[in-house]
XYZ file of C-alpha atoms in Angstrom:
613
model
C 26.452 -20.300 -74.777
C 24.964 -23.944 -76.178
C 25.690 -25.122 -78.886
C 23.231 -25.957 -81.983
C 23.161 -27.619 -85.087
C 21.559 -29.069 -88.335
C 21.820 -30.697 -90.687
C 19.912 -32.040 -94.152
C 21.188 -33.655 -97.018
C 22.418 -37.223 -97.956
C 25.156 -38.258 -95.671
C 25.077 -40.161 -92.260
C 22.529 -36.966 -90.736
C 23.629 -38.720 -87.329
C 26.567 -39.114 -87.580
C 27.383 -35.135 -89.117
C 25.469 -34.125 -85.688
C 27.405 -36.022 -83.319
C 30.776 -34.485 -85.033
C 29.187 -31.204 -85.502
C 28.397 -31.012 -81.330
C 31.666 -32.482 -80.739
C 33.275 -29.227 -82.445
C 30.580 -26.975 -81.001
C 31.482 -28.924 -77.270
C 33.532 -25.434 -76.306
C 30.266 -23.796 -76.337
C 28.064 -25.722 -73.575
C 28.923 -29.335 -71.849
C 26.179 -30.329 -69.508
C 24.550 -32.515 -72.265
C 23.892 -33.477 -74.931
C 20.835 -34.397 -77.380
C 19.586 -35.111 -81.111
C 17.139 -35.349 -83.010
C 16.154 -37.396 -86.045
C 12.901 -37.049 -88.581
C 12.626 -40.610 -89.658
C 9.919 -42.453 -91.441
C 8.554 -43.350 -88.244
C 8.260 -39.688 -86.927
C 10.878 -37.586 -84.971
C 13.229 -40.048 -82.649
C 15.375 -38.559 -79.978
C 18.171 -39.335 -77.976
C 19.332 -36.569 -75.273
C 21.865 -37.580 -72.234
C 23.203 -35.451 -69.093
C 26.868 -35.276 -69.575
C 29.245 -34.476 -72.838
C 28.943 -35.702 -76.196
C 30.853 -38.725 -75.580
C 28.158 -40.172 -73.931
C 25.491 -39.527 -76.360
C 28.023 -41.325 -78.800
C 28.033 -44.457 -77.018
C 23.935 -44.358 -78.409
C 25.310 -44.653 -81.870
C 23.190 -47.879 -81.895
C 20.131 -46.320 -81.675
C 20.599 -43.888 -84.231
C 21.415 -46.745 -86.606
C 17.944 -48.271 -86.213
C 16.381 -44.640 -88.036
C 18.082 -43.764 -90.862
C 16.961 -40.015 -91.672
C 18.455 -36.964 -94.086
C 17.614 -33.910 -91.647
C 18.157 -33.765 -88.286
C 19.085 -31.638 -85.308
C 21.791 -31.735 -82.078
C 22.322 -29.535 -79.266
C 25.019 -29.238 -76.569
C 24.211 -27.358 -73.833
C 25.171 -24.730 -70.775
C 22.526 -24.503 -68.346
C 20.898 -21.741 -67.991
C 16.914 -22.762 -66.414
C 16.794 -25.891 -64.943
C 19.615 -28.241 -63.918
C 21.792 -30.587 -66.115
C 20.105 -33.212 -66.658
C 18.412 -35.874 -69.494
C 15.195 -34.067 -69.211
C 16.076 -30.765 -69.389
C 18.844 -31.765 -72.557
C 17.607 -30.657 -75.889
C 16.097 -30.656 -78.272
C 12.509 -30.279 -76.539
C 9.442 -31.550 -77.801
C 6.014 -29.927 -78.286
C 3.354 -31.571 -75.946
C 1.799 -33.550 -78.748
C 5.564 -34.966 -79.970
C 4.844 -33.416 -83.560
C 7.692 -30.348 -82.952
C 10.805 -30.686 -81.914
C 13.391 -27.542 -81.075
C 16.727 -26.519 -80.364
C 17.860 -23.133 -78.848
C 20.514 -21.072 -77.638
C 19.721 -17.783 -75.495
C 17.404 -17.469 -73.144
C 13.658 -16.183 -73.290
C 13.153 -13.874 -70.237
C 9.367 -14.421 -69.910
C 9.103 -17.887 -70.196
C 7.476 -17.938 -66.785
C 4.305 -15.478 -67.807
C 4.507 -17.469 -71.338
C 4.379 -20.684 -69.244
C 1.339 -20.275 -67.339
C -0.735 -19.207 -69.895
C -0.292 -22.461 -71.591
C -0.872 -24.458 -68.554
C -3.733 -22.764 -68.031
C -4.950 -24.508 -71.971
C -3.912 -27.397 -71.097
C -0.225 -28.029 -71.894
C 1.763 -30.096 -69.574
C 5.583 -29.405 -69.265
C 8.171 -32.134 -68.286
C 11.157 -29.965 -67.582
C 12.486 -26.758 -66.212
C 13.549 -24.950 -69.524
C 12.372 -22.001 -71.184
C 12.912 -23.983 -73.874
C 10.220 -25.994 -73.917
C 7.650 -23.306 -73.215
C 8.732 -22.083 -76.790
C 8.250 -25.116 -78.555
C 4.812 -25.621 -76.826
C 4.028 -21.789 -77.647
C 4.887 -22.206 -81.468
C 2.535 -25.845 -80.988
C -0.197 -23.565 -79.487
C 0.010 -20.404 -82.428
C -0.483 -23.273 -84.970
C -3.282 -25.008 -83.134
C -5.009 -21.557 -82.505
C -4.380 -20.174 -86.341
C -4.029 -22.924 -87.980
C -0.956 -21.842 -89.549
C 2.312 -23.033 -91.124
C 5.290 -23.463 -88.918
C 7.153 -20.833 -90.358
C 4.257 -18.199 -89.798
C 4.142 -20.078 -85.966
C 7.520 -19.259 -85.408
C 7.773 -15.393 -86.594
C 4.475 -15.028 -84.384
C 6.237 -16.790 -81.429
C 9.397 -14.637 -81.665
C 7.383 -11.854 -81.310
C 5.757 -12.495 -78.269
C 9.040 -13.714 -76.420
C 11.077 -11.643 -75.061
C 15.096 -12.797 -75.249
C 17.966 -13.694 -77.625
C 17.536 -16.715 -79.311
C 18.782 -18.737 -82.240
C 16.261 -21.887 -82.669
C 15.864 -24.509 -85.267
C 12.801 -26.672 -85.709
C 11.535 -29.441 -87.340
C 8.077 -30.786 -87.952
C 6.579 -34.213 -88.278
C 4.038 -33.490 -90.699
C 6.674 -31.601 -93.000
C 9.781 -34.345 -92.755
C 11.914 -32.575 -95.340
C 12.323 -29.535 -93.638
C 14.141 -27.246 -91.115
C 13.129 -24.072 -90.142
C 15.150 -21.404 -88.093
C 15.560 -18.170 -87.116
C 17.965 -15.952 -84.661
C 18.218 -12.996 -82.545
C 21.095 -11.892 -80.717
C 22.523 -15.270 -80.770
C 24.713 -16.623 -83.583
C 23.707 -18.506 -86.428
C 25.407 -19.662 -89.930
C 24.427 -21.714 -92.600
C 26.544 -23.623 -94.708
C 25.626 -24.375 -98.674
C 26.863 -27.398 -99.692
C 26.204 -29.809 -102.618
C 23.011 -31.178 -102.051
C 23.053 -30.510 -98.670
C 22.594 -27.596 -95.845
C 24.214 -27.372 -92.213
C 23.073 -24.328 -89.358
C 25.353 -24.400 -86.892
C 26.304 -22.089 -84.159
C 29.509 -21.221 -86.041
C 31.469 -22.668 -88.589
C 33.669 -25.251 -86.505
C 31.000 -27.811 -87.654
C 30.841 -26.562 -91.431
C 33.885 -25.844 -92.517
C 34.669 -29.997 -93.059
C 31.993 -30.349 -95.425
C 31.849 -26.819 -96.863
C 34.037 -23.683 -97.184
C 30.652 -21.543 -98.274
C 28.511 -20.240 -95.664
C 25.376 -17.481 -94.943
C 25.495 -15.206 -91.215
C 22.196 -15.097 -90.957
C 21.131 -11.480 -89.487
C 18.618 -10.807 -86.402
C 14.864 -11.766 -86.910
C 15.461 -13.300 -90.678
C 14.047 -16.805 -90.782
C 15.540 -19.405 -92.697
C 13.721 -22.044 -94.415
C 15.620 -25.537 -95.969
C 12.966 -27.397 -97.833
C 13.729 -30.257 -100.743
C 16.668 -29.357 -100.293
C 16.291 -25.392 -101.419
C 16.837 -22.923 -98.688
C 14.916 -19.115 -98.845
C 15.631 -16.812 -96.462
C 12.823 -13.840 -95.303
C 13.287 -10.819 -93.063
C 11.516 -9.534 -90.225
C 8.853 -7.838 -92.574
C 9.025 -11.183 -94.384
C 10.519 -10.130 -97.707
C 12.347 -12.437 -99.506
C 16.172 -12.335 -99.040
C 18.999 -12.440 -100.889
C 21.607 -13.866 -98.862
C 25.165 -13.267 -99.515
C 27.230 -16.328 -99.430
C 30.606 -15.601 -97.619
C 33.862 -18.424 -98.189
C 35.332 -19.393 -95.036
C 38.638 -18.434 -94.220
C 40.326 -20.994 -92.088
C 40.857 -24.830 -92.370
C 39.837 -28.011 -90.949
C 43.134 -28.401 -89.519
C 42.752 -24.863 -87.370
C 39.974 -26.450 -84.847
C 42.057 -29.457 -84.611
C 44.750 -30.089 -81.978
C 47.681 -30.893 -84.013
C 49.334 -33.409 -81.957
C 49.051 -30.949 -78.910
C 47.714 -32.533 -75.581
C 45.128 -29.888 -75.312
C 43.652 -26.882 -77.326
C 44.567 -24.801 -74.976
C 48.212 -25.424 -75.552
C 48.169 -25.762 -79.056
C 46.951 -22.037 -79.024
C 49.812 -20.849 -76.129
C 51.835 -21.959 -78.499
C 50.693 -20.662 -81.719
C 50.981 -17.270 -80.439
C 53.420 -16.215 -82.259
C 51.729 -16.658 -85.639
C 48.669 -15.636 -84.984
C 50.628 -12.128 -83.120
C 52.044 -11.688 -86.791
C 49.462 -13.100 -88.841
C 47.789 -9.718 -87.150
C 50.381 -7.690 -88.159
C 51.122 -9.056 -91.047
C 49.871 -6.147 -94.355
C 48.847 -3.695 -91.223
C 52.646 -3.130 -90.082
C 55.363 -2.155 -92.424
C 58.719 -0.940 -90.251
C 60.943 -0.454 -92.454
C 58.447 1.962 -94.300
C 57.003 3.447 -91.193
C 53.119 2.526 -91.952
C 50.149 1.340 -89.953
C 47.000 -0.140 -92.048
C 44.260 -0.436 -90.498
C 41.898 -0.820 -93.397
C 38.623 -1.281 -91.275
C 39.123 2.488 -89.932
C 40.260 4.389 -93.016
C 36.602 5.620 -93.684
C 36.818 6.850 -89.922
C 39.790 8.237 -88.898
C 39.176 11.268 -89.468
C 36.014 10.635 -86.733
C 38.843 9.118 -84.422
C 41.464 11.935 -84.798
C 38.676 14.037 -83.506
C 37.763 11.723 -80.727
C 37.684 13.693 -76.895
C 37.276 10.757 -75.577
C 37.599 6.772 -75.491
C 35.594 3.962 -73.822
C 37.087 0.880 -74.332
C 34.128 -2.076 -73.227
C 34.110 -5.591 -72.938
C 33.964 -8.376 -70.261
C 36.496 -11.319 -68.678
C 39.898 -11.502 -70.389
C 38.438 -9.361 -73.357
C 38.024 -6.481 -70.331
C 41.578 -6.900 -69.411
C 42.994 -6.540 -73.138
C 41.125 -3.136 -73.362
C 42.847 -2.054 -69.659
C 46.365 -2.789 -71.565
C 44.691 -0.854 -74.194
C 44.074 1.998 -71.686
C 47.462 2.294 -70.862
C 48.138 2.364 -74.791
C 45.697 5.077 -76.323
C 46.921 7.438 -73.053
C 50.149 7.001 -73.634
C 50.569 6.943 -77.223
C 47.648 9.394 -78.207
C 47.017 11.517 -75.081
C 43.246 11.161 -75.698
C 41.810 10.172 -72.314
C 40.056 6.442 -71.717
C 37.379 4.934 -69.826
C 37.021 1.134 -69.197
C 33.873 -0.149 -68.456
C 32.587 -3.858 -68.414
C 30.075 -3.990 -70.817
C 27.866 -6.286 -68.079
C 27.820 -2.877 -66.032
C 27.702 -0.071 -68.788
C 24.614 -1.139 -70.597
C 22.584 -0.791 -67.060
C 23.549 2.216 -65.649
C 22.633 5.742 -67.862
C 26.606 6.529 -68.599
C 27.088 10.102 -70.095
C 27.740 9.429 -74.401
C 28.410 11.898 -76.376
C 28.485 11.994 -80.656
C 32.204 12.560 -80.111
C 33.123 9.863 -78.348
C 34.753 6.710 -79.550
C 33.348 3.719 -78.213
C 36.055 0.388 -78.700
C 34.318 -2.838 -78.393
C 36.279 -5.976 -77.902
C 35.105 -9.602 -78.115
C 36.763 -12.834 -79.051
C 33.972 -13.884 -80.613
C 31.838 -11.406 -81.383
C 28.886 -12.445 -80.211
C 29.435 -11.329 -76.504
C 25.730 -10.343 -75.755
C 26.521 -7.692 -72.981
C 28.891 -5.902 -75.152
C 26.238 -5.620 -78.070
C 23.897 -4.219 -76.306
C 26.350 -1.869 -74.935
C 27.526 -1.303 -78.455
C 23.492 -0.294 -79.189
C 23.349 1.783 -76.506
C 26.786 3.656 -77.287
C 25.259 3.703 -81.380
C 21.642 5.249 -80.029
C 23.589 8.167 -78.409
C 25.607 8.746 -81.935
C 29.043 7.863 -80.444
C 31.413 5.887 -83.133
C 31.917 2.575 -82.843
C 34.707 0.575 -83.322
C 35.005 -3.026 -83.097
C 37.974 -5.316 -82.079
C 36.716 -9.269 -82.789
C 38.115 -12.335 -84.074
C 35.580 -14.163 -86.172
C 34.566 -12.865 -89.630
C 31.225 -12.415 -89.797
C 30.025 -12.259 -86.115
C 27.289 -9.869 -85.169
C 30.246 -7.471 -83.636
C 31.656 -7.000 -86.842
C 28.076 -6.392 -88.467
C 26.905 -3.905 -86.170
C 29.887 -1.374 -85.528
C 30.724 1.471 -87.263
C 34.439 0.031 -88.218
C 36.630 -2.264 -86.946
C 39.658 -5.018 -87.470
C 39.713 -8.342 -87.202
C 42.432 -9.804 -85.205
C 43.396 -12.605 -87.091
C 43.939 -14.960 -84.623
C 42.312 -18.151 -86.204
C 40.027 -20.458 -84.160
C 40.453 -20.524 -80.899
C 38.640 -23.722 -79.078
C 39.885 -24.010 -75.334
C 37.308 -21.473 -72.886
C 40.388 -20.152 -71.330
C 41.047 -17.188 -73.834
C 45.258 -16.823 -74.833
C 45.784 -16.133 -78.356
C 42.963 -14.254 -78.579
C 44.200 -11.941 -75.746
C 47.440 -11.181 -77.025
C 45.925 -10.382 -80.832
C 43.066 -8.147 -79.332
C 46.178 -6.334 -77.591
C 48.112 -6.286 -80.575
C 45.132 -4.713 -82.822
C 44.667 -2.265 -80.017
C 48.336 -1.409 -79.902
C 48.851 -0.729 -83.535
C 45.310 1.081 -83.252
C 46.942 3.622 -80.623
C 50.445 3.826 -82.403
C 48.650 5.050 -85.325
C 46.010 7.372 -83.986
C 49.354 9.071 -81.893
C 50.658 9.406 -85.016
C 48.062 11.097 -87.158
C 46.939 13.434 -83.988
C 50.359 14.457 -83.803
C 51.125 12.766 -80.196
C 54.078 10.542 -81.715
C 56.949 12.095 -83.160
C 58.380 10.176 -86.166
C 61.077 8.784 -84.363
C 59.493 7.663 -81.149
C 56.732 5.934 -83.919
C 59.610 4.134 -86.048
C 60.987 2.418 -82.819
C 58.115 1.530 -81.987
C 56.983 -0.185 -85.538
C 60.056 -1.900 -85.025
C 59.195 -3.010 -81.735
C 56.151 -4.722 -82.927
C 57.675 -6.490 -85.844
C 60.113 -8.175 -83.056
C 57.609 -9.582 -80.873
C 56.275 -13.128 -82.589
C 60.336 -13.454 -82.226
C 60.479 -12.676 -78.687
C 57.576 -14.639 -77.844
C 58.976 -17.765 -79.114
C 61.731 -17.151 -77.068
C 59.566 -16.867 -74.026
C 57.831 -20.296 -74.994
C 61.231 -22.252 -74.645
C 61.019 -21.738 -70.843
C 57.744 -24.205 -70.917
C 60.206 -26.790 -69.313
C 61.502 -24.608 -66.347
C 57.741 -23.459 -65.743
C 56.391 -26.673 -65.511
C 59.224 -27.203 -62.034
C 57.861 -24.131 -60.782
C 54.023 -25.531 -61.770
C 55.163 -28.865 -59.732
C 55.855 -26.782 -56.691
C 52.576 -25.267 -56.175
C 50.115 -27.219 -57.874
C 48.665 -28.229 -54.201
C 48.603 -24.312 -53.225
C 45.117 -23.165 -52.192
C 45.301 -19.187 -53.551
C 47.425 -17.347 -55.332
C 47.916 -13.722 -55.454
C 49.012 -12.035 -58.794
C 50.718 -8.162 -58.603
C 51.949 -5.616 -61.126
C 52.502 -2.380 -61.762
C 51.717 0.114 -64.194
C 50.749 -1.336 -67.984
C 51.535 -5.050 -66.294
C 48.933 -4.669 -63.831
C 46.699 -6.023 -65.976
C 48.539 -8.976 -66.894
C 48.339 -9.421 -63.252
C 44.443 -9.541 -63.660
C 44.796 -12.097 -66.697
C 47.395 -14.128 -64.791
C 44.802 -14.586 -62.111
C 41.936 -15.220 -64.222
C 43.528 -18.033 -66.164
C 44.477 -19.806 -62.824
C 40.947 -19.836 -61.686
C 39.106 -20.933 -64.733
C 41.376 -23.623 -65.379
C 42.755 -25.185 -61.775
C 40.058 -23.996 -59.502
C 42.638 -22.769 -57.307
C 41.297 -18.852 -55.871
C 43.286 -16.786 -57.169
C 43.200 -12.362 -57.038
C 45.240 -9.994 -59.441
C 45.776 -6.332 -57.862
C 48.086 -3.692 -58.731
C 51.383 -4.079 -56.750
C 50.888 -0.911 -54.863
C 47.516 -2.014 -53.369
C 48.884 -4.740 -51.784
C 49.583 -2.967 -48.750
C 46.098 -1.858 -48.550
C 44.273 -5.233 -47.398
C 45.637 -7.968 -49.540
C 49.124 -8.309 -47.523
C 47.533 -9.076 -44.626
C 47.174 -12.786 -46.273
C 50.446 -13.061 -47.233
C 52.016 -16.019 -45.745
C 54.517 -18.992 -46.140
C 51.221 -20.737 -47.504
C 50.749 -17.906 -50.205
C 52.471 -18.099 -53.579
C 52.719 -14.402 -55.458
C 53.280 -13.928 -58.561
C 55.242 -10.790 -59.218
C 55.920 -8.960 -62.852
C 58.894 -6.853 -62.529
C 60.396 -6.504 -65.710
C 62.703 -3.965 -66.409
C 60.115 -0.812 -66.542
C 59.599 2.753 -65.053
C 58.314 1.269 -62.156
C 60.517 -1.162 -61.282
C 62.691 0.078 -58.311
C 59.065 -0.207 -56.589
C 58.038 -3.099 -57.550
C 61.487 -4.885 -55.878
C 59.997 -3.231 -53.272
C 57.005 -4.640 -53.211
C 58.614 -8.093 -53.574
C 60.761 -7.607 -50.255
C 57.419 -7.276 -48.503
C 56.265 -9.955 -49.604
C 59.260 -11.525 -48.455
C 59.531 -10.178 -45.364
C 56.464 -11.887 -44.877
C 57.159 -15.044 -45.691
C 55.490 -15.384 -48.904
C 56.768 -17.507 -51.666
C 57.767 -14.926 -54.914
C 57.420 -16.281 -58.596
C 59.038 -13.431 -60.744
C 58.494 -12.517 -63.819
C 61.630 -10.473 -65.022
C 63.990 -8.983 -67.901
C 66.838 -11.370 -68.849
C 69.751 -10.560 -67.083
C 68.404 -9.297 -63.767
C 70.215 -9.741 -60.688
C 68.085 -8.021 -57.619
C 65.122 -9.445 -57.928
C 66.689 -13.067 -58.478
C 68.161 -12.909 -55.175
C 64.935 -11.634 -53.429
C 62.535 -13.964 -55.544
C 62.064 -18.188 -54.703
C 61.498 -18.449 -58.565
C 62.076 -16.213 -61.641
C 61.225 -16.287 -65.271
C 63.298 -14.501 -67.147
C 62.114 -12.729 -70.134
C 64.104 -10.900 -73.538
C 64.167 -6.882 -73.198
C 60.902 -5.474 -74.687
C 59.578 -2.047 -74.769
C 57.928 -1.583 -71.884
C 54.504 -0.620 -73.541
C 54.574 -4.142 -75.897
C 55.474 -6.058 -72.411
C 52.504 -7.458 -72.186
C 52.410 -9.415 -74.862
C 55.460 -11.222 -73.189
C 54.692 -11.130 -69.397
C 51.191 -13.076 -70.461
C 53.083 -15.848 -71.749
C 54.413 -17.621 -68.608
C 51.300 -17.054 -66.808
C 49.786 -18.477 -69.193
C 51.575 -21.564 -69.270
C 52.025 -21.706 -65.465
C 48.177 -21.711 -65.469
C 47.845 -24.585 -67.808
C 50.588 -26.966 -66.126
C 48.811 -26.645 -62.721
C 45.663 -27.938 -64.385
C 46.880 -30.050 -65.989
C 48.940 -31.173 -62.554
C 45.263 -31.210 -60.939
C 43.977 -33.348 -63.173
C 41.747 -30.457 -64.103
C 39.735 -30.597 -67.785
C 41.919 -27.785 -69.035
C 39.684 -27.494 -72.845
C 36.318 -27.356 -70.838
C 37.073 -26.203 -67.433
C 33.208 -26.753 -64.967
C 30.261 -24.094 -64.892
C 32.200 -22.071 -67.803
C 31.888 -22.130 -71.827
C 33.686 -20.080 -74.391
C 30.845 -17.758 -75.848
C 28.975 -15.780 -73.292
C 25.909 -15.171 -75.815
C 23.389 -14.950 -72.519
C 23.381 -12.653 -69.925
């Protein structure tokens, strides 16, 4: 969830931080804080609010120049957003000073201990309590900070990823992670941490994922790295694979529609060396080792949460139909709590954007502790996801910054799509020519979609109309009906306007009954198997005076006349649809923010990386 960074070597160490949480922003926006080691001890500056009102302290930072330091930008988890409860935290006596993402679930027992030797605490975090605990190992031991921190992580209980610095050791930065994300990039001279690599890749394309429970050390500028049994590590330095320009909005009013609209090359830059038509081959080279495991699969569960959850429901519709194996969707929030029945041949699909999603690793751990296989479906290279599963593939879809998820939904569908074409194939569900047309289906749609974005003009008339409305209601049918759900979502997290997704049939039982002139409904009815029902559908909703947006295939004539609105779309198969229908919702979403003077990048109470429960 926050956002964290550090930073030592010889540049502006200020000025790095204040860019650094600037990039990290999408991860946490309540505040904001740094801190500096300076000649004259550790200085901080922390303010409720974003980043851009930390920056207007830019003064202050000039009066102590320093070469390490560390920032935080944070989403509140204990205690509300405020200056006090902004990181980084201090230790009672000033001497330590911490930043953290996760959350340590018995701060509260941890917490009155120390009060009861003594130690005073001015906010709500359970933040602080760690810093004081580390203070109060040290004091007790009389041990080094590094040895302070490996004993404090083992009497918390939590994920965390935490970076300290000392007074009495000015030249260095300690840190260590579990279950929350943490990278370190290896420049000349110089060392960043960072959450991820938005805030690295400027200065350096070479970077270190540091795994769960090793603790990092920078020191004179030389960094070691021990594990959990404190062994000394040899890290493997990875390059980075995308450019400054990727986190950057390109002329584009917001991130969010820079990434609508570079949909369709990040669709093909996720085909592209997986999909060959003409030559009728999938390549999936993060299953080869397995497939043989996945032929054999009785069963899929497909797990994830928000718009990752509604990628694997189009994936449901996928596997079923393309590989007859039967699926189970479960939101990873839910699975990991109950005791779900796992068996060693299962296939478990995990799907995260940035795979760090803490619900669905632990239910990844639990599905890997009953033997099932697991596959993973992520988008950043290198994220605990793609450490921890069994196989996987990478979607490809480059940086995405806005918290309302788009590009990453239609590559995670994409991935799963080609995923299910090929498994049909090699079980022996697909017959070749069925599994040629639909190769060549796929290699079509980064065309078609770029189509669909040239109606941005006509949606933002229909986005004019209804930005006032006060709920929406979203309906599909069949492999759409998830779209529905995905329409829906992006209108709430984004405009603040309610907003529900069902399946069309449904309607009638509850949801029509608030159907009125007041209600907007968004309808998919493209050209499909179920679309005699779905017009249907739309002439109850007419009869009851509700106001119809269509989605529909190019060319139709019945549900124009029924519809107040319609958004025509090129013919698709119906099973790649969805990688269409999303499109206009997406945008529709976006220009009624935008319309509502809504922040569409960093929408309230929400950030892009769920890495707490």
């Amino acid at each position: 969830m926050c956002g964290i960074v550090a930073y030592a070597g010889y540049r502006n160490v200020a000025a790095v931080l204040l860019k650094g949480l600037e990039r990290l922003e999408y991860r946490g926006y309540d505040s904001a804080g740094i801190a500096l080691m300076t000649a004259e001890g550790i200085k901080i500056k922390k303010k409720k609010g974003k980043v851009n009102i930390l920056k207007h302290e830019v003064s202050f930072f000039d009066l102590f120049p320093a070469s390490i330091g560390i920032g935080h930008t944070r989403w509140a988890t204990h205690g509300v957003p405020n200056d006090v409860n902004a990181h980084p935290h201090v230790s009672s006596s000033g001497r330590l000073a911490l930043i953290h993402n996760g959350i340590i679930e018995n701060y509260e027992s941890l917490k009155k201990e120390l009060e009861s030797k003594g130690y005073h605490f001015q906010s709500d975090t359970d933040t602080e309590v760690l810093v004081n605990l580390i203070e109060n190992i040290q004091f007790e031991t009389n041990t080094s900070l590094e040895d302070a921190i490996r004993l404090a992580t083992r009497a918390i209980v939590g994920a965390y990823a935490i970076v300290v610095i000392e007074e009495s050791n000015p030249d260095q930065l300690v840190a260590i992670r579990k279950g929350s994300p943490l990278v370190i990039g290896v420049g000349n001279n110089e060392f960043f941490l960072a959450s991820d690599a938005s805030p690295i890749v400027e200065y350096t394309k070479h970077v270190i994922y540091l795994e769960d429970l090793e603790l990092a050390t920078i020191k004179n500028m030389s960094l070691s790295i021990k594990s959990n049994d404190e062994q000394a590590v040899d890290p493997i330095i990875e390059r980075l694979e995308f450019e400054l320009e990727e986190i950057e909005k390109g002329g584009f009013d917001h991130f969010m529609l820079k990434e609508i609209f570079e949909q369709p090359r990040s669709i093909q830059d996720c085909f592209r060396g997986r999909v060959d038509a003409d030559k009728g081959i999938v390549t999936l080279g993060g299953i080869r080792d397995h497939m043989s495991k996945m032929i054999s699969a009785k069963r899929i569960i497909m797990t994830a949460c928000g718009t990752s959850w509604h990628a694997c429901l189009v994936g449901e519709y996928l596997f079923e139909e393309f590989a007859r194996v039967p699926v189970e969707v479960e939101y990873a929030s839910e699975f990991r709590y109950r005791n779900p029945i796992i068996n060693e041949n299962d296939l478990i699909i995990a799907v995260s954007q940035s795979g760090e999603t803490a619900d669905t690793l632990a239910a990844i751990g639990l599905a890997k502790s009953k033997g099932a296989t697991v596959f993973g479906v992520c988008n950043v290279v290198g994220s605990s996801i793609a450490r921890v599963t069994d196989a996987g593939s990478y979607t490809h879809a480059g940086p995405e910054i806005g918290v309302a998820s788009t590009k990453a939904f239609s590559a995670q569908i994409s991935v799963l799509a080609m995923f299910a074409i090929k498994l049909g194939y090699e079980n022996g569900n697909l017959n070749p020519e069925r599994y040629l047309a639909l190769l060549k289906g796929i290699k079509e749609i980064p065309h078609l979609v770029e189509k669909v974005l040239k109606l941005s003009d006509s949606i933002f008339s229909i986005a004019e109309a209804y930005a006032s409305a006060s709920n929406f209601l979203y309906l599909g049918r069949g492999i759409n009906f998830p779209v529905a759900l995905e329409g829906a979502l992006k209108l709430k997290e984004i405009s603040y306007i309610h907003a529900e997704g069902y399946p069309a049939a449904e309607m009638k039982h509850g949801p029509i009954a608030l159907i009125d002139s007041e209600m907007p409904v968004v309808i998919i009815a493209m050209k499909d198997g179920s679309y005699e029902k779905i017009v249907s559908n739309i002439q109850e909703v007419k009869a009851r005076g509700g106001k119809v947006i269509a989605i529909v295939t190019e060319g139709d004539e019945l549900v124009s006349k029924l519809a107040d609105h319609t958004i025509e779309l090129p013919p698709v198969n119906e099973h790649l649809s969805p990688l269409l229908s999303v499109i206009p919702l997406q945008l529709l979403a976006y220009q009624i923010a935008v319309l509502r003077g809504c922040n569409v990048d960093q929408p309230r109470n929400l950030a892009k990386s769920v890495t707490v429960e």
